[in-house]
Short mmCIF file of C-alpha atoms and ligand atoms in Angstrom, two decimals:
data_model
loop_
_atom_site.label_atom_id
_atom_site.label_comp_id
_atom_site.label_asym_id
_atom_site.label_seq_id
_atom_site.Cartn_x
_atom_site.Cartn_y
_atom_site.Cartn_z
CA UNK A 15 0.00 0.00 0.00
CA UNK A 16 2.51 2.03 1.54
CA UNK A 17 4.48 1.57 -1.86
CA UNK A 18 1.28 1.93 -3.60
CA UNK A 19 1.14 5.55 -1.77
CA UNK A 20 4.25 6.70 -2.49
CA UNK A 21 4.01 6.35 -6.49
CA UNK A 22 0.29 8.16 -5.91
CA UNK A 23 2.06 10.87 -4.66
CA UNK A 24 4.84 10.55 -7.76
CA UNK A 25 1.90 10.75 -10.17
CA UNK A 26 0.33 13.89 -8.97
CA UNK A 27 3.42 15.18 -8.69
CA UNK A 28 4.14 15.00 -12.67
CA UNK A 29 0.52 16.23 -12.94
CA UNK A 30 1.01 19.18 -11.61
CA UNK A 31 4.13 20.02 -13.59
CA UNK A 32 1.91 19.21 -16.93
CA UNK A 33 -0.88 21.09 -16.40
CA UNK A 34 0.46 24.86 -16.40
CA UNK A 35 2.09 23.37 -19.95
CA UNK A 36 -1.64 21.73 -21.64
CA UNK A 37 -3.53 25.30 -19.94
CA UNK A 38 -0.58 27.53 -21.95
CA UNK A 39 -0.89 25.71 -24.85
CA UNK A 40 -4.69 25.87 -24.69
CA UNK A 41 -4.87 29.30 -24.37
CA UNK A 42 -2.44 29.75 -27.25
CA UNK A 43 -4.59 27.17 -29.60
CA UNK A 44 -7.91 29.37 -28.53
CA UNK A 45 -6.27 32.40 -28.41
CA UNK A 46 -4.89 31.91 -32.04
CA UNK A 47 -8.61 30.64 -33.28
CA UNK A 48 -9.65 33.98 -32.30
CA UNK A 49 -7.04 36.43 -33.71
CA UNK A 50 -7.66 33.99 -36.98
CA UNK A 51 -10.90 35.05 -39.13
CA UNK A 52 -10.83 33.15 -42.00
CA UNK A 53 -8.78 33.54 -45.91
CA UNK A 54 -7.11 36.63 -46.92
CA UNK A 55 -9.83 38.58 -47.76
CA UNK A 56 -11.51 38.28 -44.19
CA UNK A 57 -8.13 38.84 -42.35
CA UNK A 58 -7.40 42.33 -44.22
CA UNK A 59 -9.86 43.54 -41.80
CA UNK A 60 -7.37 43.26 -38.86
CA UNK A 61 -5.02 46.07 -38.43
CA UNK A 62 -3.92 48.06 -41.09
CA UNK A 63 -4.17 47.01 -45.04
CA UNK A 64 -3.62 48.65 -48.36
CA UNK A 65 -4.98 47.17 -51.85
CA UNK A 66 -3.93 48.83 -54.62
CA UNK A 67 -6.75 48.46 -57.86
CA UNK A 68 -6.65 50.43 -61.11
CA UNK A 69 -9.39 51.38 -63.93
CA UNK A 70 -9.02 47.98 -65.94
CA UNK A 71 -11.61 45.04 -66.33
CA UNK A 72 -11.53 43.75 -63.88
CA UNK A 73 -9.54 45.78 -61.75
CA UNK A 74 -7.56 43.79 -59.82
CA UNK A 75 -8.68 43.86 -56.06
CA UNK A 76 -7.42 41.97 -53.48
CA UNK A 77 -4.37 41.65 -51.98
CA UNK A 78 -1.44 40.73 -54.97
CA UNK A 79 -3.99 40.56 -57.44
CA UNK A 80 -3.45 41.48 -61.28
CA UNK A 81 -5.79 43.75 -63.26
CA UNK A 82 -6.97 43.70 -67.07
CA UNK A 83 -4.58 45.42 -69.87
CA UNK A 84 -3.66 48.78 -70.61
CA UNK A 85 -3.07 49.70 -74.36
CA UNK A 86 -0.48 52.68 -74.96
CA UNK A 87 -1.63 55.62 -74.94
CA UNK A 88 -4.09 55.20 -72.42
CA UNK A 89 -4.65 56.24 -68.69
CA UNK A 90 -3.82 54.32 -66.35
CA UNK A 91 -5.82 55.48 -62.82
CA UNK A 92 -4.10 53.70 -59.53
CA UNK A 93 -6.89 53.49 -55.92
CA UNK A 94 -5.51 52.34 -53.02
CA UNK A 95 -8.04 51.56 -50.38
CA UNK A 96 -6.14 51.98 -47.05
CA UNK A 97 -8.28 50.28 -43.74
CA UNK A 98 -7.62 49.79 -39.98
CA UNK A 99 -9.51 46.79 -39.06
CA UNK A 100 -11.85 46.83 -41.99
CA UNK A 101 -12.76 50.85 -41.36
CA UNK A 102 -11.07 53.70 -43.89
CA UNK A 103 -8.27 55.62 -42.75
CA UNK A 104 -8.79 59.28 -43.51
CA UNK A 105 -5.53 61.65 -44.60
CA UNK A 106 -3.09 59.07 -45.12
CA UNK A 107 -0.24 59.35 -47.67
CA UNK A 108 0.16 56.77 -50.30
CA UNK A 109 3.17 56.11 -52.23
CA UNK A 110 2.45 54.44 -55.45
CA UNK A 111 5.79 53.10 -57.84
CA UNK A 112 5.00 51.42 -61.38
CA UNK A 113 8.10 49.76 -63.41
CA UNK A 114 7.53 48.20 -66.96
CA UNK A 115 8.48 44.96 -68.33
CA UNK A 116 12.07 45.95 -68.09
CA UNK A 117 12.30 46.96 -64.77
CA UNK A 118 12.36 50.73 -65.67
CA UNK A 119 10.30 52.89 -63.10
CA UNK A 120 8.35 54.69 -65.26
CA UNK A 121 5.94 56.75 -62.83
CA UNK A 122 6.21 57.49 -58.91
CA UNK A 123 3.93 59.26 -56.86
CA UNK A 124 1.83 59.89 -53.87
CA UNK A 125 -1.53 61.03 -52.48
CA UNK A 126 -3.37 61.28 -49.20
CA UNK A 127 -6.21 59.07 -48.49
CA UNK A 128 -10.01 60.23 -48.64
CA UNK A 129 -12.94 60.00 -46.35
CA UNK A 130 -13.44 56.52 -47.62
CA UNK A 131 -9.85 55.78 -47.21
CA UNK A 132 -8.54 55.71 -51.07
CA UNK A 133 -5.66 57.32 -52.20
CA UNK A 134 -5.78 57.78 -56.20
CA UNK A 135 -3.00 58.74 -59.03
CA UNK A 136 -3.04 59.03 -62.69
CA UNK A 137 -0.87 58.60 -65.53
CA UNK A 138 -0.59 57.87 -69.49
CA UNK A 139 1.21 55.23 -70.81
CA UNK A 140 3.58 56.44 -73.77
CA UNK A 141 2.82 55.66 -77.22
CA UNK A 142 5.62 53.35 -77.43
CA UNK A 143 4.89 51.93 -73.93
CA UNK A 144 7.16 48.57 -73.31
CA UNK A 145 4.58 45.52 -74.10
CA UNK A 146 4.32 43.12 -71.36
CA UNK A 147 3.96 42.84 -67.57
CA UNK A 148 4.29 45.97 -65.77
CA UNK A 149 4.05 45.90 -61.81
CA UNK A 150 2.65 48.25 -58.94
CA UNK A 151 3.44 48.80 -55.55
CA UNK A 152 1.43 50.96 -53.48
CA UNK A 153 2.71 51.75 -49.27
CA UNK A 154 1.87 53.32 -46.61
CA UNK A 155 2.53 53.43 -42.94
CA UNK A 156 -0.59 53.01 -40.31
CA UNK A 157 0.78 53.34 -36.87
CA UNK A 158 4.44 53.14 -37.17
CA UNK A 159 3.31 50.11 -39.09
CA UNK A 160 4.18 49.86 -43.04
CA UNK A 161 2.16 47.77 -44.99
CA UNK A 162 2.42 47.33 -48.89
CA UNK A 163 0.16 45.53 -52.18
CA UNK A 164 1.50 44.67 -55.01
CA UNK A 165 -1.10 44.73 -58.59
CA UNK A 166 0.39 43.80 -61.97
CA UNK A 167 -0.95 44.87 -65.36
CA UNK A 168 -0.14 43.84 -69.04
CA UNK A 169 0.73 46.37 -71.97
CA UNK A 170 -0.16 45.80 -75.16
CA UNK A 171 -3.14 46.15 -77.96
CA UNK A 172 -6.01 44.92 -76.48
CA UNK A 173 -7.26 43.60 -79.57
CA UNK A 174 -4.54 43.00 -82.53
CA UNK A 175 -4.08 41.64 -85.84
CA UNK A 176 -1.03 39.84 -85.77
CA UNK A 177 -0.52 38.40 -89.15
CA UNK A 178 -1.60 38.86 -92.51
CA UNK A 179 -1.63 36.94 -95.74
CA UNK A 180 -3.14 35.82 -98.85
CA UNK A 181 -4.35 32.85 -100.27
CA UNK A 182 -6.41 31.22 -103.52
CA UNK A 183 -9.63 30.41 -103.67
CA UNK A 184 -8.38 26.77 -102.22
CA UNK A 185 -6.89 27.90 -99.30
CA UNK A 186 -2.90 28.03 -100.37
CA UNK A 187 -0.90 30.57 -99.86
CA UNK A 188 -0.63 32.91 -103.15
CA UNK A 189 1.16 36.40 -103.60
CA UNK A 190 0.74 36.55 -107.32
CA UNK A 191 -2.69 37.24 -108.67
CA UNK A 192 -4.83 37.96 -111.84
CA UNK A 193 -7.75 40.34 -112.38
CA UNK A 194 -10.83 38.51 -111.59
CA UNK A 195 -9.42 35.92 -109.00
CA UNK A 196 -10.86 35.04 -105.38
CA UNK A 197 -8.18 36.52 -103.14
CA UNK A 198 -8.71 35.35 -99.55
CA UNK A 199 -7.38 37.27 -96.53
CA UNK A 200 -5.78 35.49 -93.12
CA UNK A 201 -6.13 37.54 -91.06
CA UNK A 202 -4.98 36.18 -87.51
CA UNK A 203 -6.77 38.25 -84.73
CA UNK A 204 -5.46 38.31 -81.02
CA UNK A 205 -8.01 39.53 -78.08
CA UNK A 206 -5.56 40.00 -74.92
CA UNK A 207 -7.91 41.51 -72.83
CA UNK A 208 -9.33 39.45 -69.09
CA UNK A 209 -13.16 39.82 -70.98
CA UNK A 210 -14.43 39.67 -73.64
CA UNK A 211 -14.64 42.24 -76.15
CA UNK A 212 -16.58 43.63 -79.64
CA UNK A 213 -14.32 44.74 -82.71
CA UNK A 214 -14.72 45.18 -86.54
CA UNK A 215 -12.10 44.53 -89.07
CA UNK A 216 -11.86 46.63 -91.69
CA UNK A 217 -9.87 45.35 -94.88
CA UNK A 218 -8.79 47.71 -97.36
CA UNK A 219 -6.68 47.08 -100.75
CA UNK A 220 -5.09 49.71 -103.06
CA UNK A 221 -3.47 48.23 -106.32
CA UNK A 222 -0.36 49.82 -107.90
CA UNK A 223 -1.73 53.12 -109.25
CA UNK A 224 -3.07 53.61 -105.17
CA UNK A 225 -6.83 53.39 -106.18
CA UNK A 226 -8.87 51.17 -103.19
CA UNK A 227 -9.96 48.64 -105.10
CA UNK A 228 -11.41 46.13 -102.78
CA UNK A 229 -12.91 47.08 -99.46
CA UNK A 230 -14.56 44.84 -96.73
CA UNK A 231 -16.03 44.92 -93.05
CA UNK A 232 -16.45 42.05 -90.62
CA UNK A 233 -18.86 44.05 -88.36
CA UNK A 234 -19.39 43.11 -84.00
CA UNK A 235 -17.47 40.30 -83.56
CA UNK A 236 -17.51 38.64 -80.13
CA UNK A 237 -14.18 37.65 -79.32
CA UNK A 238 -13.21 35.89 -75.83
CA UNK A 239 -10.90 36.31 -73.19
CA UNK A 240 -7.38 35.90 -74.29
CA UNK A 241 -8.31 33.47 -77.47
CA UNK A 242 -6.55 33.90 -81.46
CA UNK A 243 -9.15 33.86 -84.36
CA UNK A 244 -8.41 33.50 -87.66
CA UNK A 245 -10.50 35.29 -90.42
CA UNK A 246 -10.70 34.53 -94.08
CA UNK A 247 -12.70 37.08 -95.67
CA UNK A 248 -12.27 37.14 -99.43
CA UNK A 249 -13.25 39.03 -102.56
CA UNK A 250 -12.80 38.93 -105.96
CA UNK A 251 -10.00 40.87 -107.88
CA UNK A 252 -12.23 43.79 -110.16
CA UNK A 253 -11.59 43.94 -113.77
CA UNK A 254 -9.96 47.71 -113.36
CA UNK A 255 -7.02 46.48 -110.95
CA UNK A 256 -4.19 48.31 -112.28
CA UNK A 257 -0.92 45.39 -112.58
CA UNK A 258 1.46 45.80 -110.07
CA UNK A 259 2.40 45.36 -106.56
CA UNK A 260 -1.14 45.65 -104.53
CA UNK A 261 -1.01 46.64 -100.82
CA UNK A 262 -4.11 44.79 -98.53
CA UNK A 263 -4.25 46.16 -95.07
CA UNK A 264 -6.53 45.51 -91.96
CA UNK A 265 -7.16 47.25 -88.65
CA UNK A 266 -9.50 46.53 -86.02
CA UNK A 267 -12.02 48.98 -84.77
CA UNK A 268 -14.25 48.78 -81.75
CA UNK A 269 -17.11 49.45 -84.52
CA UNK A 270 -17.50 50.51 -87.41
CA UNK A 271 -15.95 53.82 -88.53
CA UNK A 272 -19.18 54.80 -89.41
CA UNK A 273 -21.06 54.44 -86.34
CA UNK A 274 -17.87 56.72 -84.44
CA UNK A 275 -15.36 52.95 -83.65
CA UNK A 276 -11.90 53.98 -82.82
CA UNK A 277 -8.84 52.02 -83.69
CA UNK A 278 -7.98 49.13 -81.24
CA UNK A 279 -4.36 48.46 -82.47
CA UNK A 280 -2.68 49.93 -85.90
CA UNK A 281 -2.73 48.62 -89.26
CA UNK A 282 -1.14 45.57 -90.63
CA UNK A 283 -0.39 45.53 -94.15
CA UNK A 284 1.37 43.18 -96.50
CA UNK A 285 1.69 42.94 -100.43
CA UNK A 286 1.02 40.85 -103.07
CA UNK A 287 1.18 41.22 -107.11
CA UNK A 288 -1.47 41.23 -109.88
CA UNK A 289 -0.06 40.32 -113.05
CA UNK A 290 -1.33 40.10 -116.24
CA UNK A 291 -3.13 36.50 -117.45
CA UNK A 292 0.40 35.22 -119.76
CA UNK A 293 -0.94 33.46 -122.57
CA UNK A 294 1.05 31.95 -124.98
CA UNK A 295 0.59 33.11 -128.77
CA UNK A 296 1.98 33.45 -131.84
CA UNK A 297 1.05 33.75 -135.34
CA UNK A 298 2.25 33.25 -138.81
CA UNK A 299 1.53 36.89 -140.54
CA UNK A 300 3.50 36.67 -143.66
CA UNK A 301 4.82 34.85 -146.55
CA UNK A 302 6.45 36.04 -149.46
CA UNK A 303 7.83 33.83 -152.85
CA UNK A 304 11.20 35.10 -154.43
CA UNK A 305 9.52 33.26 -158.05
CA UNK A 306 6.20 31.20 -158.36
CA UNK A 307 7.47 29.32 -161.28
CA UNK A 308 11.03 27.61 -161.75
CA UNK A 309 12.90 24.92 -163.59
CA UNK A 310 13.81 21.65 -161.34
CA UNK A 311 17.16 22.90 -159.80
CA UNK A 312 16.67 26.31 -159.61
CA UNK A 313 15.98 27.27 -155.55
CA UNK A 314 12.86 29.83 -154.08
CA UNK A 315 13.76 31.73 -151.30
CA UNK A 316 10.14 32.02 -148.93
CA UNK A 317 10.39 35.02 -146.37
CA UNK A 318 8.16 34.31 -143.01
CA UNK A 319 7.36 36.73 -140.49
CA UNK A 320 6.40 35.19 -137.04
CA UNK A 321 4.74 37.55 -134.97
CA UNK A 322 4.47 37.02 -130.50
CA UNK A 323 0.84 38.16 -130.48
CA UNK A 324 0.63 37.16 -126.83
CA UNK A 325 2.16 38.16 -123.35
CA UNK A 326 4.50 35.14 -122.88
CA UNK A 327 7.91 35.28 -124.08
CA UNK A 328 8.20 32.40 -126.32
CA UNK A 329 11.03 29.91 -127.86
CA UNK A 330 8.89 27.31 -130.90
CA UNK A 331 10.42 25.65 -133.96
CA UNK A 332 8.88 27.12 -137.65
CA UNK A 333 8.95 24.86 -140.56
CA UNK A 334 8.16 25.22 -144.08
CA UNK A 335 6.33 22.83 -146.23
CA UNK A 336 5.76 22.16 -150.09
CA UNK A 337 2.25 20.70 -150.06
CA UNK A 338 2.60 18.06 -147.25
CA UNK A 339 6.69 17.65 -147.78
CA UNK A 340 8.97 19.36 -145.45
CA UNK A 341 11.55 22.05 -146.68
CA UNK A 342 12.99 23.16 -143.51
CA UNK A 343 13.08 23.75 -139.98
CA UNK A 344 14.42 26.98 -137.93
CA UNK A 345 14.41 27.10 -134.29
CA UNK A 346 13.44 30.02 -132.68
CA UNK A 347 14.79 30.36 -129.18
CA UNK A 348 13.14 34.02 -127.90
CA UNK A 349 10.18 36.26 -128.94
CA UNK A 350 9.10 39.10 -126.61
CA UNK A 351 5.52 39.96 -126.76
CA UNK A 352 4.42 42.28 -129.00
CA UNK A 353 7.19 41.72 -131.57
CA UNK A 354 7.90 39.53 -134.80
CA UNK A 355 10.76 37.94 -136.53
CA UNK A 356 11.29 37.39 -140.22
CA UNK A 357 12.96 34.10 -141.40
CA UNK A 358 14.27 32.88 -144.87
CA UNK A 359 14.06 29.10 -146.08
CA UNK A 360 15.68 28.13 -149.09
CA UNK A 361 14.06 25.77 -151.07
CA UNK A 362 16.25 23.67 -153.45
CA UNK A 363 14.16 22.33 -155.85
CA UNK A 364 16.65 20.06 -157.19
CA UNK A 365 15.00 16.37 -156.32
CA UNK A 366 11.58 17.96 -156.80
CA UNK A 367 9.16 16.37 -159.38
CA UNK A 368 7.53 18.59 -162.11
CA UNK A 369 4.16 20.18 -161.12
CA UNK A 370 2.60 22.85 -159.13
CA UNK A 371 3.31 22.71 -155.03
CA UNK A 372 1.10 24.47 -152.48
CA UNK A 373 3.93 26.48 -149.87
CA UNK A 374 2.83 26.26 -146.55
CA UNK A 375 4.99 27.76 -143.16
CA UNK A 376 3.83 26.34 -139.81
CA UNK A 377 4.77 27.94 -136.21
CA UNK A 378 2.75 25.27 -133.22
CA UNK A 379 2.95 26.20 -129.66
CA UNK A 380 1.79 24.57 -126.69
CA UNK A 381 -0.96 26.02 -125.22
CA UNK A 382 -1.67 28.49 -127.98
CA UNK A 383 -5.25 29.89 -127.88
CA UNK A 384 -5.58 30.52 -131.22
CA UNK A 385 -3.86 27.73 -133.08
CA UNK A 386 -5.33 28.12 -136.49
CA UNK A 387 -3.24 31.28 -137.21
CA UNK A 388 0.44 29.34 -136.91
CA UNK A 389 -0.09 27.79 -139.93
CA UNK A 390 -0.44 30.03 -143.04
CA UNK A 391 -1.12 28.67 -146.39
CA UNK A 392 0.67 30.52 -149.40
CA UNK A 393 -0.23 30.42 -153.08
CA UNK A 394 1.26 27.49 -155.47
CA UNK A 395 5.01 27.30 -156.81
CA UNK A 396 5.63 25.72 -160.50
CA UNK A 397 8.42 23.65 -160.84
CA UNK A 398 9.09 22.81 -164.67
CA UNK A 399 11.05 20.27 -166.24
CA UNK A 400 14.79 22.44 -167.50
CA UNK A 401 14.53 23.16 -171.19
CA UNK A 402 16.32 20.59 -173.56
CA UNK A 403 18.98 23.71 -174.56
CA UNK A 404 20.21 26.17 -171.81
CA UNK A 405 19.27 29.44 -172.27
CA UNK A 406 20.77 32.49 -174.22
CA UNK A 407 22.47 34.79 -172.02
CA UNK A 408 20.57 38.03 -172.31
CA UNK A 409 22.86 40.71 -174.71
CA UNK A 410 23.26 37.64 -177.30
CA UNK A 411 19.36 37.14 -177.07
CA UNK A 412 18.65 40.59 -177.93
CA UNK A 413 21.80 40.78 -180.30
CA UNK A 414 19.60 37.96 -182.49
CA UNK A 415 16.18 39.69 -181.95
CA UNK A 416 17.98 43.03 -183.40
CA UNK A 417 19.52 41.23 -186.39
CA UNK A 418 16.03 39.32 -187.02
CA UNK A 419 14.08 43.02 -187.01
CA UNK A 420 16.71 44.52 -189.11
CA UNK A 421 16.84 42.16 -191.61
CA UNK A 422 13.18 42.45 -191.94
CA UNK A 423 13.33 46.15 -192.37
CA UNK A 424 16.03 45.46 -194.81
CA UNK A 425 13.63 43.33 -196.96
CA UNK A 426 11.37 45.64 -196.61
CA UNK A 427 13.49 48.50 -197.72
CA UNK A 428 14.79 46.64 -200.58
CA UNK A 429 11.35 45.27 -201.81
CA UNK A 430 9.58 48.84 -201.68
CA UNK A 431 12.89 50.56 -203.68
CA UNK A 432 12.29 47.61 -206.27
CA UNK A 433 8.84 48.34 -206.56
CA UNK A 434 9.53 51.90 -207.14
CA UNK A 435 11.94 51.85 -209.52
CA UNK A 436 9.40 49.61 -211.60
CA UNK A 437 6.55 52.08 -211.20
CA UNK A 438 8.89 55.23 -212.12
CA UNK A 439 9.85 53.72 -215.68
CA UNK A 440 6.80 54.58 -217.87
CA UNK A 441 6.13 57.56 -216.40
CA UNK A 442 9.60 58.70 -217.54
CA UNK A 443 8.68 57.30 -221.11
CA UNK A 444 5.94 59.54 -221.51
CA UNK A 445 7.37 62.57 -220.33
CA UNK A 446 9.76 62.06 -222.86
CA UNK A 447 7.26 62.11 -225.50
CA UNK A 448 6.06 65.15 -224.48
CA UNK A 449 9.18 66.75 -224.71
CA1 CA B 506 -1.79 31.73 -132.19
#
């Protein structure tokens, strides 16, 4: 018992060390359920808080909290809502610091808190504002005590085309185009705003001589939070395009121009060409004979003029024919548009039978629209058989001719002096008579 007694007496002993221990702990475990309300938002109602907020959707309240973008250009209004235990703190000074992307600080400033406790500044981003995440810290110090908030924004266009480019009328990518085609416009569309927003795309193109000839408008179109579109709005190419290096650009509007929309982003442009249909075409225009009649041996020389009556430059092969029998071939390795080129074939008549032969010249080209004018048909050629005797050179022809006429007038002479002389006779008789 007695032993029993004594380790009673060791037990409460150890109890009554532990129990000052389990009460501090206690207290600390209540104590700390007390001072604890709940998540952040709850807790910035004990002591002092700041939460700094700006104009954008949304705005970014609450503790460390990011707000919508900012474009350049635009004004950028900082609140910060300083409390003591959840009430405002009247006439306190706020220090606000923003840095861009690069860690630049590109405004500082300060204000005194209102009635309701918020401190505001303003400023305008530059026109060439540094695109990304810019940061803000707001401070201030509540009873010796200095508490900050931190709110981070982007910069950029809020809504922004970010490529251009042009396709067929199947969908492939195409920078050269002819009058009357389906262009199609890509137009890749980026909305980096926290909401959703309205915008209209306006598409204009000016051709070479910097007349608009194709204008569209994709009118109120929804697009959500932080998503890339792509748009492929087309038209057809108008008759009147001048040829030449085209220039399609596109800009989104928060309406249409018409009904007062403002530009969200600039322009995006990009090129493309409009060329002239190239067609293939030539034409045999001409054919002229040196002689449409000749002995066997003797050679006719037949002059061709090829003209390019197309838009292509052009290399073919031009042969000439007597009725279905080939005299030659010439190659012809360039013709520009819009010129011609005279050729001479010899034709040696030599092995050629006696008889009348059609002369033909022929020009084909692949893909020529108009094939039935690169053949031309010329009149006939008369090859004879070579006289039994050669010919008389010229002088000694007309030496003969000369001799024949004058000893014809020579006759002649001689014949009428004859006659004369036997009229004259008996006339002189009978004047004699009379005498
Ligand atoms: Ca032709």
């Amino acid at each position: 018992v007695l032993l029993g007694g004594e380790n009673m007496q060791e037990n409460w002993k150890g109890a009554r060390k532990t129990i000052p221990v389990v009460m501090i702990l206690l207290i600390i475990l209540v104590g700390s359920m007390l001072l604890y309300n709940g998540p952040a938002s709850v807790r910035a109602n004990s002591g002092a808080v700041i939460d700094v907020f700006d104009n954008a959707t949304p705005s970014g309240i609450g503790i460390n909290e990011s707000s919508g973008p900012f474009a350049p250009q635009q004004l950028v209004i900082l609140y910060a809502n300083v409390t003591y235990n959840g009430a405002p703190v009247e006439n306190k000074l706020v220090a606000f610091e923003v840095t861009d992307p690069t860690g630049n600080i590109i405004f500082s400033g300060s204000n005194a808190t209102d009635a309701n406790g918020i401190a505001t500044v303003r400023f305008r981003l530059a026109t060439n504002a540094t695109f990304g995440t810019w940061t803000v810290i707001a401070s201030v110090d509540v009873a010796q005590v200095a508490v900050h908030d931190y709110l981070w924004f982007r910069v950029g266009w809020i809504i922004m085309i970010t490529n251009i480019t042009t396709l067929n009328a199947e969908l492939k990518p195409q920078t050269v185009f002819h009058r009357q085609d389906v262009i199609v416009f890509n137009l890749t569309l980026e909305n980096i705003a926290l909401t959703n927003k309205t915008c209209t795309i306006e598409v204009d193109v000016e051709d070479a001589a910097q007349y608009s000839i194709i204008q569209l408008e994709l009118t109120d179109l929804t697009l959500a939070s932080g998503k890339n579109y792509v748009l492929t709005p087309s038209r057809e190419i108008p008759i009147t395009a001048a040829i030449g290096l085209a220039t399609v650009s596109a800009a989104p509007y928060t309406a249409s121009i018409e009904s007062g929309g403002v530009l969200y982003s600039p322009a995006i442009s990009t090129t493309f060409e409009i060329a002239l249909v190239q067609v293939p075409d030539i034409a045999v225009t001409n054919i002229r004979l040196s002689s449409t009649s000749v002995f066997i041996g003797q050679t006719v020389q037949i002059n061709v003029t090829i003209a390019n009556t197309g838009t292509e430059v052009v290399a073919f092969n031009v042969s000439t024919f007597y009725n279905n029998s080939l005299i030659e071939t010439i190659p012809v390795s360039i013709l520009e548009p819009a010129s011609h080129v005279p050729l001479t074939f010899m034709w040696n008549t030599t092995s050629v039978a006696e008889g009348y032969y059609q002369i033909s010249a022929s020009a084909p080209l692949p893909g020529d629209p108009t094939p039935w004018d690169n053949t031309l048909v010329d009149g006939f050629v008369q090859v004879k058989t070579k006289p039994p005797y050669p010919p008389l050179p010229f002088p000694l022809l007309w030496l003969i001719v000369f001799m024949f006429i004058a000893a014809i007038i020579a006759a002649l002479l001689a014949f009428f002096l004859l006659w004369r002389r036997r009229k004259k006779k008996p006339k002189r008789y009978l004047y004699t008579a009379i005498m």
